[in-house]
Short mmCIF file of C-alpha atoms and ligand atoms in Angstrom, two decimals:
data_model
loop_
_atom_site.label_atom_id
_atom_site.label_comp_id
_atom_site.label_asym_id
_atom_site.label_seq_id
_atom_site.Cartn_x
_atom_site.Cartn_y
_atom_site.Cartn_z
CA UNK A 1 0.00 0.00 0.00
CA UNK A 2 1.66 3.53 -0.79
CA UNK A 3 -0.07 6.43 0.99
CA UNK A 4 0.38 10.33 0.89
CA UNK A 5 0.69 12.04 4.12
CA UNK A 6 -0.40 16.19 4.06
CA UNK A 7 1.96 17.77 6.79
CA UNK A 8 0.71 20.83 8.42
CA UNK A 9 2.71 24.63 8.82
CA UNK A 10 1.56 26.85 10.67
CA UNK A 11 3.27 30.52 11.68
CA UNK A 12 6.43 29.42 10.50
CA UNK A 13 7.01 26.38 11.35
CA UNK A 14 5.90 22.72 10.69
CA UNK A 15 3.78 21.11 13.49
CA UNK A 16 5.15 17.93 14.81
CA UNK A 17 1.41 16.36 13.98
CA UNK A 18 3.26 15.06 10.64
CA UNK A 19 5.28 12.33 13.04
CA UNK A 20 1.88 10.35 14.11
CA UNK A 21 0.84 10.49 9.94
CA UNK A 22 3.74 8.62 9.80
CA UNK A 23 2.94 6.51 13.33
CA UNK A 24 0.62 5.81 11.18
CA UNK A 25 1.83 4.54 7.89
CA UNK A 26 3.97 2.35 10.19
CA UNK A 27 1.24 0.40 11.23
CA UNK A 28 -0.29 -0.11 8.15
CA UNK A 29 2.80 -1.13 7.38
CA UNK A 30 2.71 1.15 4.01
CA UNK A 31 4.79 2.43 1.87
CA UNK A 32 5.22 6.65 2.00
CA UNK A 33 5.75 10.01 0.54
CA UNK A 34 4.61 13.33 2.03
CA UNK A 35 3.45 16.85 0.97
CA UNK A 36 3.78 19.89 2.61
CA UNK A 37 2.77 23.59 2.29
CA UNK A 38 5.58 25.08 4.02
CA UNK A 39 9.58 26.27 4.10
CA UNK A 40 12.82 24.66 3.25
CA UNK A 41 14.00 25.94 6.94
CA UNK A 42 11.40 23.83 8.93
CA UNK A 43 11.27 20.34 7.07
CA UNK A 44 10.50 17.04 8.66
CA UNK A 45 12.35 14.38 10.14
CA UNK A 46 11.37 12.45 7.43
CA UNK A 47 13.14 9.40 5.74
CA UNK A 48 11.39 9.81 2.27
CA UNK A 49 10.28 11.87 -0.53
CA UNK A 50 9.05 15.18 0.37
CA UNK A 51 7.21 17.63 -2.05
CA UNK A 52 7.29 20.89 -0.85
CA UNK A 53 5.32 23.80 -2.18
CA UNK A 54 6.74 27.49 -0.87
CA UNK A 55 4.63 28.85 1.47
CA UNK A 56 5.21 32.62 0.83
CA UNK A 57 3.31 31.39 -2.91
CA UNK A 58 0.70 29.40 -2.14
CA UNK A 59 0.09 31.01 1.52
CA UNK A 60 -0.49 29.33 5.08
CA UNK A 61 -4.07 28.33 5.12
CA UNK A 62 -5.86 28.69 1.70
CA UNK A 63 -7.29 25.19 0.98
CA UNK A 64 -8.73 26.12 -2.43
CA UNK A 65 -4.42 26.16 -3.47
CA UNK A 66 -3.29 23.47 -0.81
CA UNK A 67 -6.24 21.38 -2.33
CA UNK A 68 -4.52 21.95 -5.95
CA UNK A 69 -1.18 20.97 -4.60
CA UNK A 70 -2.16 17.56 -3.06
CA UNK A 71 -3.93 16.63 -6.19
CA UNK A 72 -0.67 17.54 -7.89
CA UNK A 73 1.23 15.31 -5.94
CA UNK A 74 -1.29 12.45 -6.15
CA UNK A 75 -1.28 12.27 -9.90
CA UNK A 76 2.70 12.09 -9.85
CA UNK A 77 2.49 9.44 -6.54
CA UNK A 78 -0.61 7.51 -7.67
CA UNK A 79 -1.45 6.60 -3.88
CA UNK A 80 -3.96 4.39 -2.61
CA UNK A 81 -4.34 6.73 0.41
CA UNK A 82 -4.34 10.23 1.12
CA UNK A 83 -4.06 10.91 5.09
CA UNK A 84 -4.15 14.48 6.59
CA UNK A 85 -4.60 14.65 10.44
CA UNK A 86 -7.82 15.15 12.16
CA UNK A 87 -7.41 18.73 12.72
CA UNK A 88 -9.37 22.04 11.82
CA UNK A 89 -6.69 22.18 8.19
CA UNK A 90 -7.65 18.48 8.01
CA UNK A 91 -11.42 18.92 8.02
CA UNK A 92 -11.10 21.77 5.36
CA UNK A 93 -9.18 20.50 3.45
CA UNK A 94 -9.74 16.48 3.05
CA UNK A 95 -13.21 16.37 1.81
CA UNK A 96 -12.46 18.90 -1.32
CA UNK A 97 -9.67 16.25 -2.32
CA UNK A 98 -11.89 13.33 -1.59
CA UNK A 99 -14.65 14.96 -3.74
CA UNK A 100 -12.54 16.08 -6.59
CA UNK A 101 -10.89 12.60 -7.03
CA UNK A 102 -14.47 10.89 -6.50
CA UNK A 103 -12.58 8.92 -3.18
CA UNK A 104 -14.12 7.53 0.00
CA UNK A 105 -13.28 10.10 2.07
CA UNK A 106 -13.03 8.27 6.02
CA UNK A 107 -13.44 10.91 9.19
CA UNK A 108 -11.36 10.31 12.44
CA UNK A 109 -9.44 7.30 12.10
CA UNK A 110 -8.28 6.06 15.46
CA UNK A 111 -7.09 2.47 14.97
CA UNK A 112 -6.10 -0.16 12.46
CA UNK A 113 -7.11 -3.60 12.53
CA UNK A 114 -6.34 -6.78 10.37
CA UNK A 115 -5.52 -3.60 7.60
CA UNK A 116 -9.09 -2.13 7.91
CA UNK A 117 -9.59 1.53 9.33
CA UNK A 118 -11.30 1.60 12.49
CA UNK A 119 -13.24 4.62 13.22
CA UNK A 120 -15.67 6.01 16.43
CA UNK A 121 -19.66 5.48 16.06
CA UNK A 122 -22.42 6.51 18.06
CA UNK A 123 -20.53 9.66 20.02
CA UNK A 124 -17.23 7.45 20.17
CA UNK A 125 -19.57 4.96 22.63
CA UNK A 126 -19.21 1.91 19.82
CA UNK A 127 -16.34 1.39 16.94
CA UNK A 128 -16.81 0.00 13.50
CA UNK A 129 -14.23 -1.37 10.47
CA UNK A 130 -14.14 0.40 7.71
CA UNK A 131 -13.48 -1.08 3.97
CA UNK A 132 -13.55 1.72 1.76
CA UNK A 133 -15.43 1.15 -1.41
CA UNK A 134 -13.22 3.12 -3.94
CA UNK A 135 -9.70 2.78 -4.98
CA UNK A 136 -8.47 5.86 -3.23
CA UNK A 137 -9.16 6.65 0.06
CA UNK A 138 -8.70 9.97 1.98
CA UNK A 139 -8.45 9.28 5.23
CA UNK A 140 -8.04 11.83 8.41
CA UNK A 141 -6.56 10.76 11.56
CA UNK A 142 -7.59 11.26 15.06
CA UNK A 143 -5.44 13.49 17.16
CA UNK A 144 -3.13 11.09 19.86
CA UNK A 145 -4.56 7.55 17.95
CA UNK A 146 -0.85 6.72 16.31
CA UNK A 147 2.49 7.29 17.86
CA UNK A 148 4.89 8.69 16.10
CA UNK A 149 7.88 6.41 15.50
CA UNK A 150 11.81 7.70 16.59
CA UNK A 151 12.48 10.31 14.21
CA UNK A 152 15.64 11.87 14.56
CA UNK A 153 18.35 12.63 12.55
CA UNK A 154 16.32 11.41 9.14
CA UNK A 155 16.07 13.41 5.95
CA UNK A 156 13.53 13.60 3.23
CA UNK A 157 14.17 13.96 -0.42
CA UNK A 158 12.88 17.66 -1.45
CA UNK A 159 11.16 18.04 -4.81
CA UNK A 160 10.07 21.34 -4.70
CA UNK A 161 6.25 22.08 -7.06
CA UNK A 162 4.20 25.10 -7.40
CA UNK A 163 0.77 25.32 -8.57
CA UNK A 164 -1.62 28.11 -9.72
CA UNK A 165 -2.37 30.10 -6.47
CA UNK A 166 -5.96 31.00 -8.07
CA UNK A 167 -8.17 31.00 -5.29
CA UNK A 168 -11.94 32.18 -3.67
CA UNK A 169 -10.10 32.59 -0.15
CA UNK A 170 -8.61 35.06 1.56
CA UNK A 171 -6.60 34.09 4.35
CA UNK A 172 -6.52 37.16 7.00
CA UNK A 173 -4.46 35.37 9.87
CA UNK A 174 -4.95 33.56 13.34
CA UNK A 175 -6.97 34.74 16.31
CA UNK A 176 -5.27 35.30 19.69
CA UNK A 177 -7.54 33.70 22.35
CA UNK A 178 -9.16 36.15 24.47
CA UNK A 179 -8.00 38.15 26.94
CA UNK A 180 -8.58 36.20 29.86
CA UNK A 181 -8.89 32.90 28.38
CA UNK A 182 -7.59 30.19 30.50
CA UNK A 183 -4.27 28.78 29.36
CA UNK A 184 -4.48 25.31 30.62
CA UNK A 185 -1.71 24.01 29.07
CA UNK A 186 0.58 25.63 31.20
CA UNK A 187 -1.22 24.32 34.76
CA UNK A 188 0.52 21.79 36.69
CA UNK A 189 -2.46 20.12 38.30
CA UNK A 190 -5.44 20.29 36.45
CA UNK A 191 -8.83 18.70 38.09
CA UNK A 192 -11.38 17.93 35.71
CA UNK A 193 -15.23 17.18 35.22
CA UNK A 194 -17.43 14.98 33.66
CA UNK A 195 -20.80 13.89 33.24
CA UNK A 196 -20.10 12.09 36.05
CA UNK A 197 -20.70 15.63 38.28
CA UNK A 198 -24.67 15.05 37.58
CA UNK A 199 -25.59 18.72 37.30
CA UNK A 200 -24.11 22.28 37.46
CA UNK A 201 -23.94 22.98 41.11
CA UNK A 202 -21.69 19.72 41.34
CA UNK A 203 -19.24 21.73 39.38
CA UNK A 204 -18.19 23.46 42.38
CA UNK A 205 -17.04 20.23 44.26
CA UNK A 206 -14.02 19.94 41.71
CA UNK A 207 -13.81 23.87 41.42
CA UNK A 208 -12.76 23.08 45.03
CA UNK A 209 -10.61 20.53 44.72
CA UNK A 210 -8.81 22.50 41.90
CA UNK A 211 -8.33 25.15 44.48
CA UNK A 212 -7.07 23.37 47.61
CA UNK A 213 -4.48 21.97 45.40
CA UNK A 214 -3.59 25.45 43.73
CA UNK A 215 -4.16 24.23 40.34
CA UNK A 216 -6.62 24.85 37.76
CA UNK A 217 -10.34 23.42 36.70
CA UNK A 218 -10.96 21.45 33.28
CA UNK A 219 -13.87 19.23 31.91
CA UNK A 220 -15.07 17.24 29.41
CA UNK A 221 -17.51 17.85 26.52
CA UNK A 222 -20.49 16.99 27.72
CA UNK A 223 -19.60 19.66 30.84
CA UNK A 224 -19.25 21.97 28.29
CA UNK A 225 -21.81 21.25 25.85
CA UNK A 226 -24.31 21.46 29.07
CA UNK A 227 -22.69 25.34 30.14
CA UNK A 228 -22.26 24.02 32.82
CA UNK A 229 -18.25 25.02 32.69
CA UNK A 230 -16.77 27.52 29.62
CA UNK A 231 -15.50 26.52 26.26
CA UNK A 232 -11.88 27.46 27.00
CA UNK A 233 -11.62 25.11 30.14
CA UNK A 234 -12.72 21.81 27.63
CA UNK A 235 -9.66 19.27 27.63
CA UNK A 236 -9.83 17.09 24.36
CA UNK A 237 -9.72 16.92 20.56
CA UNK A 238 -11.28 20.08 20.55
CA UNK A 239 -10.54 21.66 23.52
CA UNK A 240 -7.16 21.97 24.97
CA UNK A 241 -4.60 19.46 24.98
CA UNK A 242 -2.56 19.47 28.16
CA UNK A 243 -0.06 17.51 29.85
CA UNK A 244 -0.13 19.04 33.67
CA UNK A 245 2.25 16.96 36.44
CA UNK A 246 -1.34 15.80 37.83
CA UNK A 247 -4.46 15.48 36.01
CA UNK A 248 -7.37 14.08 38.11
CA UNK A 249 -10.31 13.45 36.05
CA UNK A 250 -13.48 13.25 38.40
CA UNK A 251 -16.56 11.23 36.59
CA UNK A 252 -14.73 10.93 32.87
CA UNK A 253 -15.38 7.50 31.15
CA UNK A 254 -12.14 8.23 29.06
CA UNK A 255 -13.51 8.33 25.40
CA UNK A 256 -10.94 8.46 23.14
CA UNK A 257 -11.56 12.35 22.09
CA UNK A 258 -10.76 13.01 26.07
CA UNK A 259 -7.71 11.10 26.47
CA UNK A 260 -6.01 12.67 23.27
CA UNK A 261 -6.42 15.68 25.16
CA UNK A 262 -4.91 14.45 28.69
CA UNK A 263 -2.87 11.12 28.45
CA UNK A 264 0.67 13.25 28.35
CA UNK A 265 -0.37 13.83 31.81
CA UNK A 266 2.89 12.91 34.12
CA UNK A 267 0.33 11.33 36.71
CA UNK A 268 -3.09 10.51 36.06
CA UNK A 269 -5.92 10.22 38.87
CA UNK A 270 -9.46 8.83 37.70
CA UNK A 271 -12.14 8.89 40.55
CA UNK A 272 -15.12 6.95 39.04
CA UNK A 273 -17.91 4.36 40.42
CA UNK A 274 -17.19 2.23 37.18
CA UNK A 275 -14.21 0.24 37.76
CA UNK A 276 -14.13 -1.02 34.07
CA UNK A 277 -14.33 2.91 32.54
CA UNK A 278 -11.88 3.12 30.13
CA UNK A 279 -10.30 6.17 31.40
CA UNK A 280 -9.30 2.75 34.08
CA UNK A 281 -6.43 1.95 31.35
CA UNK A 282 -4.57 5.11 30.91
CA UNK A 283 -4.94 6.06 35.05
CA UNK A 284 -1.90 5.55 36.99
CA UNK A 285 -4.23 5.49 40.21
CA UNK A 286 -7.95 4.45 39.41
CA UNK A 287 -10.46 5.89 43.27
CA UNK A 288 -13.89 3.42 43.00
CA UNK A 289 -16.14 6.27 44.34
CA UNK A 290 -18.65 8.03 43.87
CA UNK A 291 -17.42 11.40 43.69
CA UNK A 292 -20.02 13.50 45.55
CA UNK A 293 -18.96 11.97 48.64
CA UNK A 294 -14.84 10.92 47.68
CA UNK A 295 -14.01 15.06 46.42
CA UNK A 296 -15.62 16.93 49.50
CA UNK A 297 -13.37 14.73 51.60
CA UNK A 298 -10.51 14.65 49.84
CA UNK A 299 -10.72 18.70 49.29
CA UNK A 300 -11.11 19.01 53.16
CA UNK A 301 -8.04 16.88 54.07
CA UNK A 302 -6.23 18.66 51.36
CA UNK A 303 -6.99 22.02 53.27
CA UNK A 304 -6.29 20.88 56.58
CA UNK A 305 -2.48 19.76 55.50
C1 FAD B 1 -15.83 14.93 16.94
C2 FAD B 1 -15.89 14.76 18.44
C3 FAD B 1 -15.09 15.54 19.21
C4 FAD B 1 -15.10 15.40 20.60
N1 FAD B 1 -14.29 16.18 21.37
C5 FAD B 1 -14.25 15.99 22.70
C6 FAD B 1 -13.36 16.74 23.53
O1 FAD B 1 -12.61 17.61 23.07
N2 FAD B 1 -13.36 16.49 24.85
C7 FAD B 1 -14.16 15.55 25.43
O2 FAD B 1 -14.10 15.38 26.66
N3 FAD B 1 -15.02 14.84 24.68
C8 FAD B 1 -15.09 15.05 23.34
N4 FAD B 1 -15.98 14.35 22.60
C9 FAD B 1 -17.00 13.53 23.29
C10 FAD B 1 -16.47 12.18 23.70
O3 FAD B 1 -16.66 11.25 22.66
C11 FAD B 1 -17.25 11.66 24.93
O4 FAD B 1 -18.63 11.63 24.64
C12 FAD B 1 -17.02 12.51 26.18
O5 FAD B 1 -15.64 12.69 26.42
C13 FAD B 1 -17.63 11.83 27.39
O6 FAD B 1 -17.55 12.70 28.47
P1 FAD B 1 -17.60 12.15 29.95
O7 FAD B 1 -16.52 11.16 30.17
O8 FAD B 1 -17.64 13.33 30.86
O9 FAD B 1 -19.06 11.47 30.02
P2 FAD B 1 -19.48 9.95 30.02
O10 FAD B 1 -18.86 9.21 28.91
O11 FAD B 1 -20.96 9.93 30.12
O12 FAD B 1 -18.85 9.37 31.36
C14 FAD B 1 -19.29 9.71 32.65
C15 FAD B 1 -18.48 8.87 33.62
O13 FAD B 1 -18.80 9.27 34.94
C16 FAD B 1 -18.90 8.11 35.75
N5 FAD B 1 -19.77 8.48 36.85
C17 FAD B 1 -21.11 8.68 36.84
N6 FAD B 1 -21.54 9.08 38.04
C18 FAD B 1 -20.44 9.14 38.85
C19 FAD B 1 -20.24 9.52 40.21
N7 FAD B 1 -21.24 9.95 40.98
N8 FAD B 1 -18.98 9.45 40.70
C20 FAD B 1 -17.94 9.04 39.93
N9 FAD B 1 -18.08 8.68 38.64
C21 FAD B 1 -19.32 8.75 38.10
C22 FAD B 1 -19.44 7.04 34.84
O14 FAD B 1 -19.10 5.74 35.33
C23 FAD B 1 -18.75 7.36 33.53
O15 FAD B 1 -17.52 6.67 33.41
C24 FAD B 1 -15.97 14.46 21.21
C25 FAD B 1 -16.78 13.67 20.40
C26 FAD B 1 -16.75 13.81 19.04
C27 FAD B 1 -17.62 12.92 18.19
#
């Protein structure tokens, strides 16, 4: 199998997201080359055949011209997949490929099994195979789903291409958060909420826990989706990803769109009643409670230390 892996640039610089494309070419075992939008001074650690269209041409996000290069590249590669990562340039720019080469075009890959894409159902709850029905796939991959393999000191093969930079976009440059947005990536203990907390009041129990141990408040989607706890504090595939020295997730099942957001965590504390949650696997200590009655306590021994 040969694929095509899209590598991402972004304000000068590559993003290290191209190492689990290639995480994940390893496990299918395939065959790769890789395109990228981007600079000569910021290439990848990549031991292969790189196709690199200049940035200051074909600009930083415009996906009607970084749609145009990847088809260029696919009728000189001829692969059988085209993978981007599962990421806001991903989602723009994958299905315009998939529909202008009339490919399958498969969302959020997290997992390969016996060769066959596996991909979240029903909210991420359930998982089903895929077998795509067309010759050429274009596949996105979940954020966290494939390691990337050791990639030091290799070097790719540069072809540089260039393509007509015609265009209906107008790219006008990133967003700063805003001003008093909550940087959670730079907490060191980060207590989080799920579903788990029942209903908005409950919020405050972890609020308090967060507190007593001087770090900062998080939750999961649901907690969010329910405004129950702001946007910004969401940890996840698309919330913040985070990696504090201790992350304690109070009532989070641990669906795969959480952990890619949290299992860098140095030390990971899950306090659920379900012992078999799956948040059980990545937790370095798993607390059977229910946590109305385990976070008060633990809060008020915490304060009396
Ligand atoms: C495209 C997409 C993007 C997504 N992005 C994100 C994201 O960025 N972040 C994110 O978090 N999710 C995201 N999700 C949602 C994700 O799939 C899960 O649905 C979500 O993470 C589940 O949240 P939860 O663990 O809080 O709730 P649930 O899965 O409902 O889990 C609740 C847990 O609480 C436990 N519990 C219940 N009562 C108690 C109690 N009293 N004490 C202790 N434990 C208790 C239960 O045993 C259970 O394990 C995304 C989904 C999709 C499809």
């Amino acid at each position: 199998m040969k694929l095509l892996l899209v590598a991402e640039y972004r304000e000068g610089k590559i993003l290290d997201t191209y190492g689990e494309l290639l995480g994940f070419a390893q496990k299918l075992n395939a065959e790769s080359s890789m395109v990228l939008v981007g600079a000569a001074d910021s290439l990848p650690s990549f031991d292969g055949k790189l196709y690199l269209a200049d940035v200051a041409t074909h600009g930083e996000s415009n996906a009607d011209v970084h749609k145009q290069v990847v088809l260029d590249v696919v009728s000189r590669e001829n692969p059988d997949m085209v993978v981007l990562c599962h990421s806001s340039y991903g989602w723009d720019l994958a299905p315009r490929i998939a529909y202008q080469l009339k490919a399958a075009q498969v969302s959020e890959v997290v997992d390969i099994q016996d060769g066959k894409l596996v991909v979240p159902v029903c909210n991420a709850k359930l998982r089903r195979t895929l077998v795509p029905g067309s010759a050429l796939t274009v596949a996105t991959i979940q954020s966290g789903a494939f390691a990337a393999p050791e990639l030091a000191g290799a070097a790719p093969r540069v072809e540089s291409i260039e393509v007509s930079t015609d265009g209906s976009y107008t790219f006008l440059g990133y967003e700063e958060a805003t001003e008093g947005g909550v940087d959670l990536t730079k907490a060191d203990i980060i207590v989080s909420a799920g579903r788990g907390v029942g209903k908005a009041d409950n919020v405050g129990l972890v609020i308090d826990l967060a507190k007593a141990l001087g770090g900062e408040y998080a939750a999961s989607r649901p907690v969010v989706d329910s405004e129950w706890v702001a946007h910004e504090r969401q940890v996840g595939t698309t919330g913040q990803t985070v990696a504090p020295k201790l992350y304690i997730a109070c009532g989070i099942s641990g669906a795969i769109q959480h952990l890619a957001g949290m299992k860098k965590s140095d030390f990971i504390v899950a306090i659920n009643t379900d012992r078999d949650a799956p948040i059980a696997e990545e937790a370095d200590a798993l607390v059977i409670a229910d946590l109305l009655q385990f976070v008060p306590i633990l809060t008020e021994k915490i304060q009396s230390l």
